[in-house]
Tab-separated table of C-alpha atoms and ligand atoms in Angstrom:
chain	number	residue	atom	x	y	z
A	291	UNK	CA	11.094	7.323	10.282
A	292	UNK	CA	10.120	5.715	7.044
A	293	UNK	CA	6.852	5.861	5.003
A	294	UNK	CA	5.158	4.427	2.619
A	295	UNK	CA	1.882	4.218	0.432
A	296	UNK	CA	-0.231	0.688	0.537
A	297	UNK	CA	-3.655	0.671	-1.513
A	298	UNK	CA	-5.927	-1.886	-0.593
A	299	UNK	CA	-7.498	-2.278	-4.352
A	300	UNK	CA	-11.191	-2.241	-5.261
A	301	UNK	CA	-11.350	-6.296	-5.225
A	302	UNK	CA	-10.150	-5.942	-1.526
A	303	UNK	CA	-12.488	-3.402	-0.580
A	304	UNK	CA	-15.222	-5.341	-2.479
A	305	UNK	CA	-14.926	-7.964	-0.663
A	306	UNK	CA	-14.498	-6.748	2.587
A	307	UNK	CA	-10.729	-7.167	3.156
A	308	UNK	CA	-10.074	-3.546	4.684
A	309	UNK	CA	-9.517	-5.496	8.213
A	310	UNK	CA	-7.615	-8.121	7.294
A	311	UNK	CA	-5.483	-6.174	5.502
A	312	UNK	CA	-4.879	-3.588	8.119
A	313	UNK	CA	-4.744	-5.980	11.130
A	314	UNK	CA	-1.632	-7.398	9.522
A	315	UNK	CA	0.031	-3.912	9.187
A	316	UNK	CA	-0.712	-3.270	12.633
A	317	UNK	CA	0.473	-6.727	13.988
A	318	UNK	CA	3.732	-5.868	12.870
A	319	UNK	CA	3.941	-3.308	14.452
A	320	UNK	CA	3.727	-0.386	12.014
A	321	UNK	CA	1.641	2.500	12.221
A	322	UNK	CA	-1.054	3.953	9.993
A	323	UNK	CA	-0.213	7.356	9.826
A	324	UNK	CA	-2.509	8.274	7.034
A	325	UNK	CA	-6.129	6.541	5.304
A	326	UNK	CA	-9.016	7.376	3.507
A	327	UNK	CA	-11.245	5.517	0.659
A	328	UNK	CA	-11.988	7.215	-2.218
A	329	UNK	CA	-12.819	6.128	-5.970
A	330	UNK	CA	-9.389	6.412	-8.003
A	331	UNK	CA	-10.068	9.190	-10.531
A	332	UNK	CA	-8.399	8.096	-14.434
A	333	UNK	CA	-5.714	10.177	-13.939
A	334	UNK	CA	-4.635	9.116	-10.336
A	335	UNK	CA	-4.702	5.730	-12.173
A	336	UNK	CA	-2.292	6.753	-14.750
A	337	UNK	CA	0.209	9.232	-12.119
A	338	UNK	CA	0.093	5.891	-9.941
A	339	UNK	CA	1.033	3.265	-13.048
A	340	UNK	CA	2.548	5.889	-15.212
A	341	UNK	CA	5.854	2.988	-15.418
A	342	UNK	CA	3.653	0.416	-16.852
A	343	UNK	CA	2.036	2.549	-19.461
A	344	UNK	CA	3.733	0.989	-22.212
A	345	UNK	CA	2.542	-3.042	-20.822
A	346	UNK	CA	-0.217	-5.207	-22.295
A	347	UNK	CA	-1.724	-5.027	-18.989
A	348	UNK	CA	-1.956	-1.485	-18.481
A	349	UNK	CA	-5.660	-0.859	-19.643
A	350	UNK	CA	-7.027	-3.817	-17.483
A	351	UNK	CA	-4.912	-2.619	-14.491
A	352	UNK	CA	-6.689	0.764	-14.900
A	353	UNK	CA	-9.782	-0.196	-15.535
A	354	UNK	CA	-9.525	-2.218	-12.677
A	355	UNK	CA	-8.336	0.328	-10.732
A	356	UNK	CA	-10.787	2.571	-11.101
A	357	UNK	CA	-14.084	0.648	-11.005
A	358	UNK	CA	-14.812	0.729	-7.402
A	359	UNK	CA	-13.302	2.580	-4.396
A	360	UNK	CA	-9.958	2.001	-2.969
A	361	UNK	CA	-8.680	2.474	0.275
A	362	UNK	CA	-4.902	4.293	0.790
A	363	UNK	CA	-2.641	4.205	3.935
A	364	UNK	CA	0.349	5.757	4.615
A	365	UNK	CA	2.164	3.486	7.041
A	366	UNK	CA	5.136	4.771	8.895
A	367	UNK	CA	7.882	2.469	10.639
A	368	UNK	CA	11.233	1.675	10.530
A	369	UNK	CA	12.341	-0.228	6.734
A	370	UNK	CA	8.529	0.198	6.290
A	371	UNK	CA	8.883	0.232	2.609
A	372	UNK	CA	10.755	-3.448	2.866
A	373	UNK	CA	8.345	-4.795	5.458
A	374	UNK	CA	5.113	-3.621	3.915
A	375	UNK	CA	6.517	-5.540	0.365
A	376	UNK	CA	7.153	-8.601	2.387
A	377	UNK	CA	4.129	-8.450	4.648
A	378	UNK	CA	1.932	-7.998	0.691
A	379	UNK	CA	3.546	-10.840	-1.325
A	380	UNK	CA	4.763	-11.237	-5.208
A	381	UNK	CA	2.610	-9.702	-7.575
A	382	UNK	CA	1.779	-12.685	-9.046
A	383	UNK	CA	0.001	-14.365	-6.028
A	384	UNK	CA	0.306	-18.103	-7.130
A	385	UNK	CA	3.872	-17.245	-6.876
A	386	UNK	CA	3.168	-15.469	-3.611
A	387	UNK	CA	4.422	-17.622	-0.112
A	388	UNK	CA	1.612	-18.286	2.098
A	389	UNK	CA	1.159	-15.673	5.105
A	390	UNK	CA	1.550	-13.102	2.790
A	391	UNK	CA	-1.833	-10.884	2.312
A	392	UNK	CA	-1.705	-12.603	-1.306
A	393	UNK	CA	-0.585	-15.638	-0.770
A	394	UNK	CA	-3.205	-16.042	1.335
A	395	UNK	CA	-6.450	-13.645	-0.182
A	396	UNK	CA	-6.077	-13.416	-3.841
A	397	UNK	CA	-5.891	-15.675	-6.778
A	398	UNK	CA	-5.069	-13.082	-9.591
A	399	UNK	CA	-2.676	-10.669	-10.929
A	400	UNK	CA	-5.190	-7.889	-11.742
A	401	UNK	CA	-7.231	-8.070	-8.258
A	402	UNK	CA	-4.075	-8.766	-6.061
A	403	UNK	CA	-6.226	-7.022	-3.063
A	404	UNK	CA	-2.845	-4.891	-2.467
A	405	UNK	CA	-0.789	-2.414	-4.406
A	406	UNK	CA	2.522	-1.399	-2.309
A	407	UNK	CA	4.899	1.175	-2.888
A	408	UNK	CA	8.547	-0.437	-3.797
A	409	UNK	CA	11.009	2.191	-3.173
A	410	UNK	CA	11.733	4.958	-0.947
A	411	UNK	CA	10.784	7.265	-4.023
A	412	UNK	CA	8.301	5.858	-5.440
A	413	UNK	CA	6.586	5.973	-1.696
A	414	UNK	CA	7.291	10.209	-1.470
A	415	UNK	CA	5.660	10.208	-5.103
A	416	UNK	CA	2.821	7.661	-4.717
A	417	UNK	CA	2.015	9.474	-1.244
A	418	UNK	CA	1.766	12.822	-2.694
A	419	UNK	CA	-1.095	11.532	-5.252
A	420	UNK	CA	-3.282	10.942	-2.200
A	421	UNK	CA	-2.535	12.868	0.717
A	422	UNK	CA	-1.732	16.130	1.347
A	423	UNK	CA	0.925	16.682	4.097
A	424	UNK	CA	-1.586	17.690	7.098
A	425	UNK	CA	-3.553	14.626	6.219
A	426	UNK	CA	-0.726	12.246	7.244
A	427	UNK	CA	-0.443	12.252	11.361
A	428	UNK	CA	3.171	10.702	13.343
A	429	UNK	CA	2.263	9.094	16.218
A	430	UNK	CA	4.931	6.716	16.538
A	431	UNK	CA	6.797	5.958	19.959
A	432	UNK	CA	10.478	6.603	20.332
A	433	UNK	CA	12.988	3.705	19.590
A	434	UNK	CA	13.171	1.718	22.784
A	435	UNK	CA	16.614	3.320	23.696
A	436	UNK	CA	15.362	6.876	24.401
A	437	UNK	CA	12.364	5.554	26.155
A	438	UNK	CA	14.276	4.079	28.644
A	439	UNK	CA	16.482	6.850	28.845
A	440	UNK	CA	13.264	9.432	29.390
A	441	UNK	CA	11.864	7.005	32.008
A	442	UNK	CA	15.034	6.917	34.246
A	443	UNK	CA	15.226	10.784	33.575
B	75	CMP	P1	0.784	-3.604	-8.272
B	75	CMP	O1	1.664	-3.939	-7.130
B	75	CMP	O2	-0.375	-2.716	-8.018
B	75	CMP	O3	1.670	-2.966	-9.444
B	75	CMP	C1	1.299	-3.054	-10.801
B	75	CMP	C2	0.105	-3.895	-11.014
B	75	CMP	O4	-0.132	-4.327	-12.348
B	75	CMP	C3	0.272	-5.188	-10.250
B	75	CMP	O5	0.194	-4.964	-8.863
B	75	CMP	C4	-0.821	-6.037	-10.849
B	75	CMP	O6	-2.081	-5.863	-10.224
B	75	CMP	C5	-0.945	-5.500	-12.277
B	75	CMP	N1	-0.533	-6.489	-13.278
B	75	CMP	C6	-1.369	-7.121	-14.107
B	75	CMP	N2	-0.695	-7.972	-14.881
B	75	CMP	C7	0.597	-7.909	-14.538
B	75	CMP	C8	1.781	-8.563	-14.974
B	75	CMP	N3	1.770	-9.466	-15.949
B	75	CMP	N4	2.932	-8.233	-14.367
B	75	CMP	C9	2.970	-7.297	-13.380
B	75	CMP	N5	1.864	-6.652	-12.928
B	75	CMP	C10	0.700	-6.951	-13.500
């Protein structure tokens, strides 16, 4: 079973988003197998965007990032990784399609209400800033398949 790390950003928890956001990763169908808020300390910031430390952006995005609290969630599902990107939207969110969470919420780059995880490893590392392994809980049913196969004995 797959994981990965979504952050709902301090825009999105400022403006009361937490909901939204997580009714649409439960919709689908995935599971939340790990969440807590906490403020993003400077050098979570930095482990998190330590790729775009070279970009124009990077200050803003940190600053940003850091001014209010966040909230994180592991999510856990099959191709989560892939379906939590599609399910947030393009960074840019004028670029994002409508349905996505930006397409629909934000307006900016910065305060995109979402960060997601974009890789497989980038998830394990991302994860690792925030949880610690008995913080993040499986719940998930078996694949359809061996469900039916338990029921009929
Ligand atoms: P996120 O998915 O969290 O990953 C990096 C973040 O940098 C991105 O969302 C944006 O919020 C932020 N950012 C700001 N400006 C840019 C830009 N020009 N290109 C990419 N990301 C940007």
């Amino acid at each position: 079973m797959e994981r990965t790390l979504l952050l709902i950003k301090p825009d999105g928890v400022m403006r009361g988003l937490l909901g939204e956001v997580i009714s649409r990763i439960e919709r689908k169908g995935l599971k939340i197998a790990g969440l807590k808020i906490l403020k993003l300390t400077k050098d979570q910031g930095e482990s998190l965007y330590s790729i775009h430390k070279a970009k124009e952006f990077y200050p803003r995005l940190i600053r940003h990032m850091t001014s209010a609290p966040v909230a994180a969630l592991v999510i856990e599902g099959p191709d989560c990784v892939r379906a939590v990107r599609r399910i947030v939207g393009s960074t840019n969110p004028q670029e994002a399609t409508p349905g996505s969470i930006r397409g629909d919420l934000a307006l900016n780059t910065t305060e995109n209400v979402v960060h997601a995880a974009d890789s497989v490893e980038s998830a394990e590392y991302e994860i690792k800033i925030f949880f610690k392994p008995d913080e993040i809980l499986s719940y998930s049913k078996p694949a359809a398949e061996s469900r039916h196969h338990t029921s009929t004995g």
